[in-house]
Coordinates of C-alpha atoms and ligand atoms in Angstrom, one line a residue:
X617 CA 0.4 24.1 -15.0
X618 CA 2.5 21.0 -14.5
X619 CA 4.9 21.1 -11.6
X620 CA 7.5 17.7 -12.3
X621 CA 9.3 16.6 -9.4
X622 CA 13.1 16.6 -10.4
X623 CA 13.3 12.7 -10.3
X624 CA 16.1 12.8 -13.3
X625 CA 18.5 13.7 -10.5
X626 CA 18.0 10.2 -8.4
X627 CA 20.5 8.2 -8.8
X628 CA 18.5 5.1 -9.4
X629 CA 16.8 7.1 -12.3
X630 CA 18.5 4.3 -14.6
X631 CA 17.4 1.3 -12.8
X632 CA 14.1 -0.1 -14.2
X633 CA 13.3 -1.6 -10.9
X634 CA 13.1 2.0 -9.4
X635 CA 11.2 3.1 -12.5
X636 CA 8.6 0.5 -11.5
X637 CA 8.8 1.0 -7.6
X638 CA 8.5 4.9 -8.5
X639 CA 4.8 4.5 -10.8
X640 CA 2.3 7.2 -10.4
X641 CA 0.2 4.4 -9.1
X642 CA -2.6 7.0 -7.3
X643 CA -4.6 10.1 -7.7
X644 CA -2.6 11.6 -4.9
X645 CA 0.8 11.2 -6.2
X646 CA -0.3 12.1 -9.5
X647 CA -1.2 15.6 -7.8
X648 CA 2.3 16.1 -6.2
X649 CA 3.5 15.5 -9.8
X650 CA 1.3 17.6 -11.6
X651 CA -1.4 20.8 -10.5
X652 CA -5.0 19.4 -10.8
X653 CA -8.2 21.1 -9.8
X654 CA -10.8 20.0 -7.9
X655 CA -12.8 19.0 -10.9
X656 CA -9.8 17.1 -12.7
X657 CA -9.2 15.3 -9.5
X658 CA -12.3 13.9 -9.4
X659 CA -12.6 12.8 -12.8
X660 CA -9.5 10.9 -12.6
X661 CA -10.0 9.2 -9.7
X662 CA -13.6 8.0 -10.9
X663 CA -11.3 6.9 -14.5
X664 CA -9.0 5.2 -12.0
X665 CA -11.0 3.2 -10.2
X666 CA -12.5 1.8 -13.3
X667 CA -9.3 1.4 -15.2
X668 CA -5.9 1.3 -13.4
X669 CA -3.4 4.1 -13.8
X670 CA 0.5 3.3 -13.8
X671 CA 3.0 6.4 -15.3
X672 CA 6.4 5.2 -15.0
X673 CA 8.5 8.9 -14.0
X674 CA 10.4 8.3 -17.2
X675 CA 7.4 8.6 -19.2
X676 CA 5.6 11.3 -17.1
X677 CA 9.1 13.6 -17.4
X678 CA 8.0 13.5 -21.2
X679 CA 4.7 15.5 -19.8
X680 CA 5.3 18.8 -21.4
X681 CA 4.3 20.5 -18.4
X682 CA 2.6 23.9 -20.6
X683 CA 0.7 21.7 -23.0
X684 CA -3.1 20.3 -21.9
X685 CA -2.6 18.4 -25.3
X686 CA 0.8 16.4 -24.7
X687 CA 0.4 13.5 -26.1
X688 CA 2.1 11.8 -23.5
X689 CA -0.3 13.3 -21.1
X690 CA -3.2 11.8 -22.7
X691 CA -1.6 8.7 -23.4
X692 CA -1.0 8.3 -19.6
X693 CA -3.4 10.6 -17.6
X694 CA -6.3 8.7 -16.8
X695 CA -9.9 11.1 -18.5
X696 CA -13.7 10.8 -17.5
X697 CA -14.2 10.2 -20.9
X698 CA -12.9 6.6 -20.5
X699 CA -16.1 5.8 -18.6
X700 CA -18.5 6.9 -21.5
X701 CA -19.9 4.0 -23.5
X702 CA -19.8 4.2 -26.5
X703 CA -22.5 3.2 -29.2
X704 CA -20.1 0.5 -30.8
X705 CA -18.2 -0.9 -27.5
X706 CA -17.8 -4.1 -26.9
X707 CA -16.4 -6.3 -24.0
X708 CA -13.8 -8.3 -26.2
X709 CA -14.1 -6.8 -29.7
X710 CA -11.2 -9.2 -31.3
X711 CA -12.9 -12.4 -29.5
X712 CA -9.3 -13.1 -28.3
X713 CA -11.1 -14.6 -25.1
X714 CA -13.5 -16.5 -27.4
X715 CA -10.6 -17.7 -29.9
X716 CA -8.9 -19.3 -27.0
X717 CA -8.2 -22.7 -26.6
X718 CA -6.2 -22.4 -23.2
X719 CA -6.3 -19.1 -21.2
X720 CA -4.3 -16.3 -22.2
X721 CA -3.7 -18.0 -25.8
X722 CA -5.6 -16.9 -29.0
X723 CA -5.3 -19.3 -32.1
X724 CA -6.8 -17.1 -34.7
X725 CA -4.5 -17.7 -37.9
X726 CA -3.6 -20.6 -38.7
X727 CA 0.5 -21.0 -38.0
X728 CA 0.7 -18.4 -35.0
X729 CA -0.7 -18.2 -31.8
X730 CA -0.7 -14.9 -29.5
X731 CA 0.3 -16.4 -26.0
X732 CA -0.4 -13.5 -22.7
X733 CA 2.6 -14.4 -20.3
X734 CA 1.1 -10.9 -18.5
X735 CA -1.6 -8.6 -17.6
X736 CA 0.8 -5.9 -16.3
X737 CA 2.9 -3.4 -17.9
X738 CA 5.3 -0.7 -16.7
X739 CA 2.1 2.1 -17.8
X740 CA -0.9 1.5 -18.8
X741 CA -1.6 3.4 -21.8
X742 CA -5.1 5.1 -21.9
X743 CA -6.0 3.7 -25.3
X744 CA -5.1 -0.1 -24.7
X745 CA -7.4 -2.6 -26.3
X746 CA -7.5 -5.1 -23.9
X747 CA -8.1 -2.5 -21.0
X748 CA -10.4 -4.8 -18.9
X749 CA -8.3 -6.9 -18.4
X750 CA -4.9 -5.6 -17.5
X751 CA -3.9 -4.6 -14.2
X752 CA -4.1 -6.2 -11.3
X753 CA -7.1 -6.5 -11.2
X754 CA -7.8 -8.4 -14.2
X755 CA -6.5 -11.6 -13.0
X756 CA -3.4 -12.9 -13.3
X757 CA -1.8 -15.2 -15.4
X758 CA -0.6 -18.2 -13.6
X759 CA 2.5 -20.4 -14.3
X760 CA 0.1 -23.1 -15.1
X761 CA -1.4 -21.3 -17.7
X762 CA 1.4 -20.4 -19.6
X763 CA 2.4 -23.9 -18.9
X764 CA -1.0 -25.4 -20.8
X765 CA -0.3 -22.7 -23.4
X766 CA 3.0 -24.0 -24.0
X767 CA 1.6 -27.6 -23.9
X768 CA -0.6 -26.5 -26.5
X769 CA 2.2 -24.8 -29.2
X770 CA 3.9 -28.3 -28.7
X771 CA 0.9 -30.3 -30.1
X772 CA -0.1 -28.5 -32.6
X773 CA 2.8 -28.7 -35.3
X774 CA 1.3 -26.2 -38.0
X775 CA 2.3 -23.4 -35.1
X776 CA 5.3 -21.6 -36.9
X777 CA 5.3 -18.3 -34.8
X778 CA 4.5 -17.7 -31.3
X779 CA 3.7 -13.9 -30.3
X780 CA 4.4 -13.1 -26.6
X781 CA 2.3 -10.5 -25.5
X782 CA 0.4 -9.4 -22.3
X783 CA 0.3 -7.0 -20.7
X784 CA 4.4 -5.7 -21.6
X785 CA 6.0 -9.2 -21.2
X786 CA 9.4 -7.2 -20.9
X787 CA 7.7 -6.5 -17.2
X788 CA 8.7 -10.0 -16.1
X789 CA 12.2 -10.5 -14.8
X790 CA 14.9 -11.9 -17.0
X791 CA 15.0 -15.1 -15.3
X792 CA 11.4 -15.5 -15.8
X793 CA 11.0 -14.6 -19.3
X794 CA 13.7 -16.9 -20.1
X795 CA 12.3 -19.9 -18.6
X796 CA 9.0 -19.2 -20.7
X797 CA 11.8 -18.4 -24.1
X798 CA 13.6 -21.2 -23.3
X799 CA 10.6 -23.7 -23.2
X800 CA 9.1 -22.5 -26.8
X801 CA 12.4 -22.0 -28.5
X802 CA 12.4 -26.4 -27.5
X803 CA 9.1 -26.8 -29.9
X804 CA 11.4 -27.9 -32.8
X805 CA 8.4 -26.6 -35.2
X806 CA 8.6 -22.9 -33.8
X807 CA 10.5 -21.0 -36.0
X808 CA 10.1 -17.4 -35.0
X809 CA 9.1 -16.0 -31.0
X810 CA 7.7 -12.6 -31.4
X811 CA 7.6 -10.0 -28.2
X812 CA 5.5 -7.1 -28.0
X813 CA 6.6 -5.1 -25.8
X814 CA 6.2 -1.0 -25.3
X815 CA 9.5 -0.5 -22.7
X816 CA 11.0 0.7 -25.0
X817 CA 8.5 4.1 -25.2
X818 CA 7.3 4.3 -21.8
X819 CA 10.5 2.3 -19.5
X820 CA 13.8 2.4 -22.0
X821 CA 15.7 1.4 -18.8
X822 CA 14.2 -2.3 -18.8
X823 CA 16.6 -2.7 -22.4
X824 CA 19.4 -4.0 -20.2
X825 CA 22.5 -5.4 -21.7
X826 CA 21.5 -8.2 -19.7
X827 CA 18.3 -8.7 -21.5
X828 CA 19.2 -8.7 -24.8
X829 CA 21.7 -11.0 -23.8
X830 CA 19.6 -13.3 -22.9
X831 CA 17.1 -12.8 -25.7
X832 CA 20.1 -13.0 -28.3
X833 CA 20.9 -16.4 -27.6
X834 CA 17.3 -17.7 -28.4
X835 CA 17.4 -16.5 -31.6
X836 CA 15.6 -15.5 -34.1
X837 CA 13.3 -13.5 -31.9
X838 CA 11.9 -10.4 -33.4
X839 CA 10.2 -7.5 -31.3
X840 CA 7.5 -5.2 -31.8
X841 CA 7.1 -2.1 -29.9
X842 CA 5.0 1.0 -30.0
X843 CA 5.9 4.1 -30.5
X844 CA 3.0 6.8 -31.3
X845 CA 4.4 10.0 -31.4
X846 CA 7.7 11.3 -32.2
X847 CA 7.8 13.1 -28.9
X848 CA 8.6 9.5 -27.3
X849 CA 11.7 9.6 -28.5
X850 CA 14.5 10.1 -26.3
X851 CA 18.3 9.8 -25.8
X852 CA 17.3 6.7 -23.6
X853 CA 14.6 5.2 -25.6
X854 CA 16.9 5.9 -28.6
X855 CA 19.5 4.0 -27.0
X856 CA 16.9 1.1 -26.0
X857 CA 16.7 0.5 -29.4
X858 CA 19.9 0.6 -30.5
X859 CA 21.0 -2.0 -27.9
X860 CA 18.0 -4.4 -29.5
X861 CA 19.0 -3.9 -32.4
X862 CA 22.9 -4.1 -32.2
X863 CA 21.8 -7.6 -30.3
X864 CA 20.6 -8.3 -34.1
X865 CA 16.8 -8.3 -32.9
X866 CA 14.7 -7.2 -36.1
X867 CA 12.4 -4.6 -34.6
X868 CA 8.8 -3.7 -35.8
X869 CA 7.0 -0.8 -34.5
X870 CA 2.7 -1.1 -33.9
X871 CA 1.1 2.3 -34.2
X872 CA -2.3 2.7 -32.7
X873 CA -3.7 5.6 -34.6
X874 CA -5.5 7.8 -31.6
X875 CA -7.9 11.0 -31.7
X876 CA -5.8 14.0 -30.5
X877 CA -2.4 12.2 -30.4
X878 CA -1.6 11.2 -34.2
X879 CA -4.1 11.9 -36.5
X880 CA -2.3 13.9 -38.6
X881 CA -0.2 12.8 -41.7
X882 CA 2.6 15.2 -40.7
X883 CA 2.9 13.8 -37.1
X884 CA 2.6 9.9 -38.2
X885 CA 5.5 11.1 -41.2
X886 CA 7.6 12.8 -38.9
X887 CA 7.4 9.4 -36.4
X888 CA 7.9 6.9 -39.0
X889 CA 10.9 8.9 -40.2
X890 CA 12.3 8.5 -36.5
X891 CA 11.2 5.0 -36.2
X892 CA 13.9 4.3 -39.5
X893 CA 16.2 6.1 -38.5
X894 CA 16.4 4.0 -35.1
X895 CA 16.5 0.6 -37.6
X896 CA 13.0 0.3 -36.5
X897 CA 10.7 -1.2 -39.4
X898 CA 6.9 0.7 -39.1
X899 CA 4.5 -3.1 -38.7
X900 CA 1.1 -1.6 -38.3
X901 CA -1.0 1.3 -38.0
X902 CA -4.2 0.1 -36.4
X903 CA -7.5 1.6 -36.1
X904 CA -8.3 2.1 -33.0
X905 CA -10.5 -0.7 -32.0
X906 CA -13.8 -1.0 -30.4
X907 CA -13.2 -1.7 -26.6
X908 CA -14.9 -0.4 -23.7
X909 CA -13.2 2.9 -22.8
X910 CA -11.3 4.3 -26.2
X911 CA -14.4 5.8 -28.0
X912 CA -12.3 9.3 -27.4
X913 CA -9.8 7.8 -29.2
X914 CA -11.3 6.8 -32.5
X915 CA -10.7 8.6 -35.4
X916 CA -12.7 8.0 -38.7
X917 CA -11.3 5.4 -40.4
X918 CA -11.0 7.8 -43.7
X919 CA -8.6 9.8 -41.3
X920 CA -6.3 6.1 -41.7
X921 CA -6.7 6.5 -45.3
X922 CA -5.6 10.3 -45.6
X923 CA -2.4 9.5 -43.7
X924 CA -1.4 6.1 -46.0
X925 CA -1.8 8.9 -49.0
X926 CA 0.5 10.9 -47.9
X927 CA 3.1 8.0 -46.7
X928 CA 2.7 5.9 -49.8
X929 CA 4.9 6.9 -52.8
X930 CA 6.2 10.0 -50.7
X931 CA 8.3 8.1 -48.5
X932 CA 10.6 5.4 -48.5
X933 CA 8.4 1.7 -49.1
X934 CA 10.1 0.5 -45.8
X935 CA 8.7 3.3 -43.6
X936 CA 5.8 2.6 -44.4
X937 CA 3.4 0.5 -42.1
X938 CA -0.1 -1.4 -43.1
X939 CA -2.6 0.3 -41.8
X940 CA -5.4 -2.6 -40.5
X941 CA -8.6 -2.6 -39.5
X942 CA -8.8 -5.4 -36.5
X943 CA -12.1 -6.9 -37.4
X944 CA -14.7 -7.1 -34.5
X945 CA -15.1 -10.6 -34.0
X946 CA -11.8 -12.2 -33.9
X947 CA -11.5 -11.8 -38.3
X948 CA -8.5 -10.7 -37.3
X949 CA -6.2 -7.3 -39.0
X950 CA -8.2 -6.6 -42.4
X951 CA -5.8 -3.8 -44.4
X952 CA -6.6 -1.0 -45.9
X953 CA -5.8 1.4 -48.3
X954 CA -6.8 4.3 -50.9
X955 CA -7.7 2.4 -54.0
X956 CA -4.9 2.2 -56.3
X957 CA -6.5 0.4 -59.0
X958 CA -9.0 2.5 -61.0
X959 CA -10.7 0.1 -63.8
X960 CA -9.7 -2.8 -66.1
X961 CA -10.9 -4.8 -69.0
X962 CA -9.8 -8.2 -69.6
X963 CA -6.4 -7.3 -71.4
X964 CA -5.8 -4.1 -69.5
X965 CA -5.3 -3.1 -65.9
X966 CA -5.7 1.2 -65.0
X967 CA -3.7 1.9 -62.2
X968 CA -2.8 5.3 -60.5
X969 CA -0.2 6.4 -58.3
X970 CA 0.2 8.5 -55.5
X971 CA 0.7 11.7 -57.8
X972 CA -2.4 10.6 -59.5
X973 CA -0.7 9.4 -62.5
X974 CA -3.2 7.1 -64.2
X975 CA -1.4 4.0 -66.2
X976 CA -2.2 1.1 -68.4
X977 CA -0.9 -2.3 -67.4
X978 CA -1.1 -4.7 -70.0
X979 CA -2.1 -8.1 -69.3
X980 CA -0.3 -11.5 -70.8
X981 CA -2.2 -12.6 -74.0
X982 CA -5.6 -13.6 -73.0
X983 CA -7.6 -15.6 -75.6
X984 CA -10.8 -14.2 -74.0
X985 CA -10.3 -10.6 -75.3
X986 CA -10.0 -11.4 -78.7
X987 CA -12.9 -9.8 -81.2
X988 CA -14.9 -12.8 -82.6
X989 CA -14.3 -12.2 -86.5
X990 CA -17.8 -12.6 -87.1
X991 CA -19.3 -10.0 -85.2
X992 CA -20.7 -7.0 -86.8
X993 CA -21.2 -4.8 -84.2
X994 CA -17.7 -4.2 -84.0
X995 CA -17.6 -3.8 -87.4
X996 CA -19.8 -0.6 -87.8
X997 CA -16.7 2.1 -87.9
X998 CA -20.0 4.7 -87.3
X999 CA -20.2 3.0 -84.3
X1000 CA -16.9 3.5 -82.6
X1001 CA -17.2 7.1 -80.7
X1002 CA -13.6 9.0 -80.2
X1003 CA -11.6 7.7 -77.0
X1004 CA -12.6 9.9 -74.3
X1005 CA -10.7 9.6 -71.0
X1006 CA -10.0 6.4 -69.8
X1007 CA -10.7 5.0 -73.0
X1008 CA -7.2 6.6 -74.4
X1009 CA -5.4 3.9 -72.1
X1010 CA -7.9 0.7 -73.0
X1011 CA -7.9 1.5 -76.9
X1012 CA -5.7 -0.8 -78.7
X1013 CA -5.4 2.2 -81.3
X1014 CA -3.8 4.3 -78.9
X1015 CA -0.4 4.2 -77.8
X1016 CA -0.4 6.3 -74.9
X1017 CA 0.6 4.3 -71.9
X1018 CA -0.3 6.7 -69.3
X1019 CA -2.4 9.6 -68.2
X1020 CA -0.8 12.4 -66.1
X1021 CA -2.4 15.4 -64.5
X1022 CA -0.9 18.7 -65.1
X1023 CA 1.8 19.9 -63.4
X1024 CA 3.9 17.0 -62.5
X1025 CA 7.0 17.9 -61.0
X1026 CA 8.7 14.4 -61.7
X1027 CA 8.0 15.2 -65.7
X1028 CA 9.3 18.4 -65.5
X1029 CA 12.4 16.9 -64.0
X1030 CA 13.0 14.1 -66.2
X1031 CA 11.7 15.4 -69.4
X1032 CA 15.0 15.7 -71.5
X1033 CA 15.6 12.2 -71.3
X1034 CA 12.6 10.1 -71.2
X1035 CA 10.5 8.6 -73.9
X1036 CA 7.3 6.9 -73.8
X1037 CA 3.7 8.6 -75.4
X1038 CA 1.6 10.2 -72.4
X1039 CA -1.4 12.1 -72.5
X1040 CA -2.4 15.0 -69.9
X1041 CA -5.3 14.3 -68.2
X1042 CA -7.9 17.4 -68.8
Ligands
PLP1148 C1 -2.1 -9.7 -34.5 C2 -2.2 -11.1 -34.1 C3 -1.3 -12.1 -34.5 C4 -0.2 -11.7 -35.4 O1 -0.6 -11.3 -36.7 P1 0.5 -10.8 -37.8 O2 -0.4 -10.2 -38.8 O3 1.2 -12.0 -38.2 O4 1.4 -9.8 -37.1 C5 -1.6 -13.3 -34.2 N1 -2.6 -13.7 -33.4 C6 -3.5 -12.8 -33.0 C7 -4.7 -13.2 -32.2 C8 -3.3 -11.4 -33.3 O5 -4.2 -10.5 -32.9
SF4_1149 S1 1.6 -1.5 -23.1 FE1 0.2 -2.5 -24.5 S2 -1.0 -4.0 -23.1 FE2 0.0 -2.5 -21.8 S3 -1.5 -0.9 -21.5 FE3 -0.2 -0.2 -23.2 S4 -1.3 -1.0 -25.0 FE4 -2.1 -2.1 -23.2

C-alpha cells in the first residue's frame, strides 16, 4: 500500500537540518511517499488545511508500509476525523491562554511556570493538545515575548522551575536556545529548567553532541520527551537518548494515551519497559484532553485505569508513570488511579494490592477508638454477630492480618518460610 521513497540512502539522512528541509509538508508529497486514493486525498487535504501536516522522513520511514493501523501513521497522517467536533471540545481546554500573565507563559502552580519559546516542531503529531495553535500559522512567538516572559520568572521569586515548551523547543537552533537557557539559568531563584521536547521520537538527529553540550553546561536541566509506542524506538532514537543521558540529563518520558495507538496494557507495558531500559523515567500518562480535533483519540478514562492495574505492582515502581487527568479549566494534572484503599475505622486502615490481597494497617494509638467503659451496648455479648468478611481484619479478637484470594502464586512460593495468620478470602 505504502510505497517509501529510499531517503535512508541520502547522505544528509543524519543531518537534522535536511530532516527539517525534507518534511512531508503537502498533500502532494505525502502521495509520492505513500499510495492514496482519491477519497483519502481529499480528506487529508481538507485535515490539512485546518491543521498543518509536518512528517519528518525519519518518522514517516517508521510507516509500516502494509499496516492502515501503524501507529506512526496515525500519529502523523493527517484524518477527516480531526475536523469533527466533538460534544466536549473546547478551544483551550487547560486555560493556558487564560492562565497567562505574558504571552506564551502559563503560571498555573505555584513555583513553576510553563514558558512557549515555539509554535513549531519537527511533526506535528495528530493528537497534540495545543493543535490551534502550532504551526505557522498560529502566530509566532516573538523575541520580545519570551523576553517579557523571562522578565516575568525574574520578578517573581517563588518560581523554582521553569518548563520550556512550545511547539518542540529542540526546533530552535543551538545558538538560540542557549541565549533563552542562558538568560533563566541567571534568575538565581530558578533551580531546575525543564525541556519538553519530542526529537527524540520523531527527529533523533537534532540530539547533536553539540546540543547536549551546550545543554550540559547549564545544568541541572532535566528533559521530557514522548514516546507512545514502542514502535518509535530505533537504533537512532535509542542513541538520542543515550547521548542525553550520558550528558547526565535526567530524562522523563510524557505518554498521551490515544484511541487506536496505545490503549492496551500490553502495548503501554512493553513501551515503558523500553523507556527503562533507555534510562528513561515514564512522567505521565495523560488522558487525552479535550481540544478541538482529538475526539478520535479519546479513550474512556476507565481504559487509563485498566492499564495502571496491570503496571502497578507488576512492574518495576520506577516504570511506572502517573497517569493524570488534565482538568478542563486550567486545574491543572489531577491523578488517578484504581482504588487501593478499600475501608477503614478509626484504628484500622483495609488496603489491597494489585493481586487483590486485602490487608489491615494498623493505626498509632488513637484515644478516639477506645470503648467508653460505660456503654452497654457493647456489653451485650448476644449482640456481637461472628466476623464476616472484612470484619475478620477490623476485629480486635482476630489476629489475622490479611485476607488473600485463592490461588496466590506469591504464597505458594514463599510458604515454607513465612509466618503471619491469613485468612482466604471466600
Ligand atoms: C504540566 C504543567 C506544569 C508542570 O507540572 P508538573 O506536574 O510539575 O510536571 C507546569 N505548568 C503547566 C501550565 C503545566 O501544564
Ligand atoms: S511535538 Fe508536542 S507540541 Fe508538537 S505537535 Fe507534537 S504534541 Fe504538539
Amino acid at each position: 500500500m505504502f510505497q517509501l521513497l529510499n531517503l535512508k540512502d541520502n547522505v544528509n539522512w543524519p543531518d537534522w537540518r535536511w530532516q527539517m528541509r525534507r518534511r512531508i509538508r503537502s498533500m502532494e508529497e505525502l502521495a509520492d511517499f505513500i499510495n492514496l486514493t482519491d477519497d483519502e486525498k481529499l480528506n487529508i487535504q481538507k485535515a490539512c488545511d485546518v491543521f498543518p501536516m509536518a512528517i519528518t522522513p525519519y518518522y514517516a520511514s517508521l510507516i509500516k508500509k502494509e499496516d492502515p493501523g501503524c501507529p506512526v501513521r496515525i500519529q502523523s497522517i493527517p484524518d477527516f476525523q480531526e475536523l469533527i467536533r466533538g460534544c466536549g471540545d473546547m478551544e483551550d481546554p487547560l486555560h493556558e491562554d487564560t492562565d497567562s500573565p505574558t504571552p506564551g507563559l502559563t503560571h498555573r502552580y505555584p513555583d513553576r511556570v510553563l514558558l512557549l519559546v515555539t509554535n513549531e516542531c519537527s511533526m506535528y503529531c495528530r493528537h497534540c493538545t495545543r493543535k490551534r495553535k502550532v504551526g505557522d500559522r498560529g502566530g509566532n512567538i516573538s523575541d520580545s515575548d519570551i523576553e517579557r516572559g523571562i522578565m516575568y520568572i525574574k520578578s517573581h521569586p517563588e518560581i523554582r522551575d521553569v518548563l520550556l515548551s512550545g511547539g518542540d523547543p529542540l526546533i530552535l537552533p543551538t545558538v538560540r536556545l542557549e541565549r533563552i537557557v542562558r538568560k533563566i539559568r541567571e534568575i538565581p531563584h530558578v533551580e531546575v529548567i525543564r525541556i519538553g521536547t519530542r526529537t527524540p521520537v520523531v527527529m533523533p538527529q537534532r540530539i547533536t553532541n553539540s546540543l547536549v553540550d551546550m545543554i550540559k553546561k547549564y545544568h541541572p536541566i532535566w528533559i521530557n520527551t514522548h514516546f507512545n509506542h514502542p514502535c518509535e524506538f530505533s537504533p537512532e532514537s535509542v542513541s538520542a537518548l543515550a547521548r542525553l543521558a550520558d550528558a547526565g540529563i535526567p530524562l522523563g518520558n510524557q505518554t498521551v494515551l490515544l484511541r487506536g495507538v496505545n490503549d492496551c496494557p500490553m502495548v503501554i507495558k512493553k513501551l515503558v519497559h523500553l523507556l527503562v531500559k533507555n534510562r528513561v523515567r515514564p512522567y505521565y500518562l495523560y488522558q487525552c484532553d479535550l481540544s478541538r480535533g482529538i475526539e478520535h483519540f479519546r479513550t474512556p478514562v476507565s481504559k487509563g485505569i485498566e492499564i495502571m492495574e496491570a503496571l502497578i505492582g507488576h512492574t518495576s515502581g520506577f516504570a511506572v508513570p502517573t497517569y493524570v487527568v488534565d482538568a478542563p479549566g486550567g486545574g491543572g494534572k489531577i491523578p488517578v488511579l484504581p482504588n487501593y484503599l478499600i475501608s477503614m475505622t478509626n484504628s484500622k486502615i483495609l488496603l489491597r494490592n494489585y493481586e487483590g490481597v486485602i490487608c489491615v494497617y494498623e493505626e498509632a494509638a488513637n484515644p478516639d477508638s477506645i470503648c467508653k467503659p460505660s456503654c452497654s451496648i457493647c456489653k451485650d455479648k448476644s449482640f456481637h454477630e461472628k466476623p464476616v468478611g472484612l470484619q475478620k481484619l477490623i476485629d480486635p479478637s482476630n489476629n489475622i492480618i490479611s485476607l488473600v484470594p485463592e490461588g496466590n502464586t506469591r504464597k505458594a512460593r514463599n510458604s515454607s518460610h513465612r509466618g503471619g495468620a491469613h485468612a482466604n478470602a471466600q
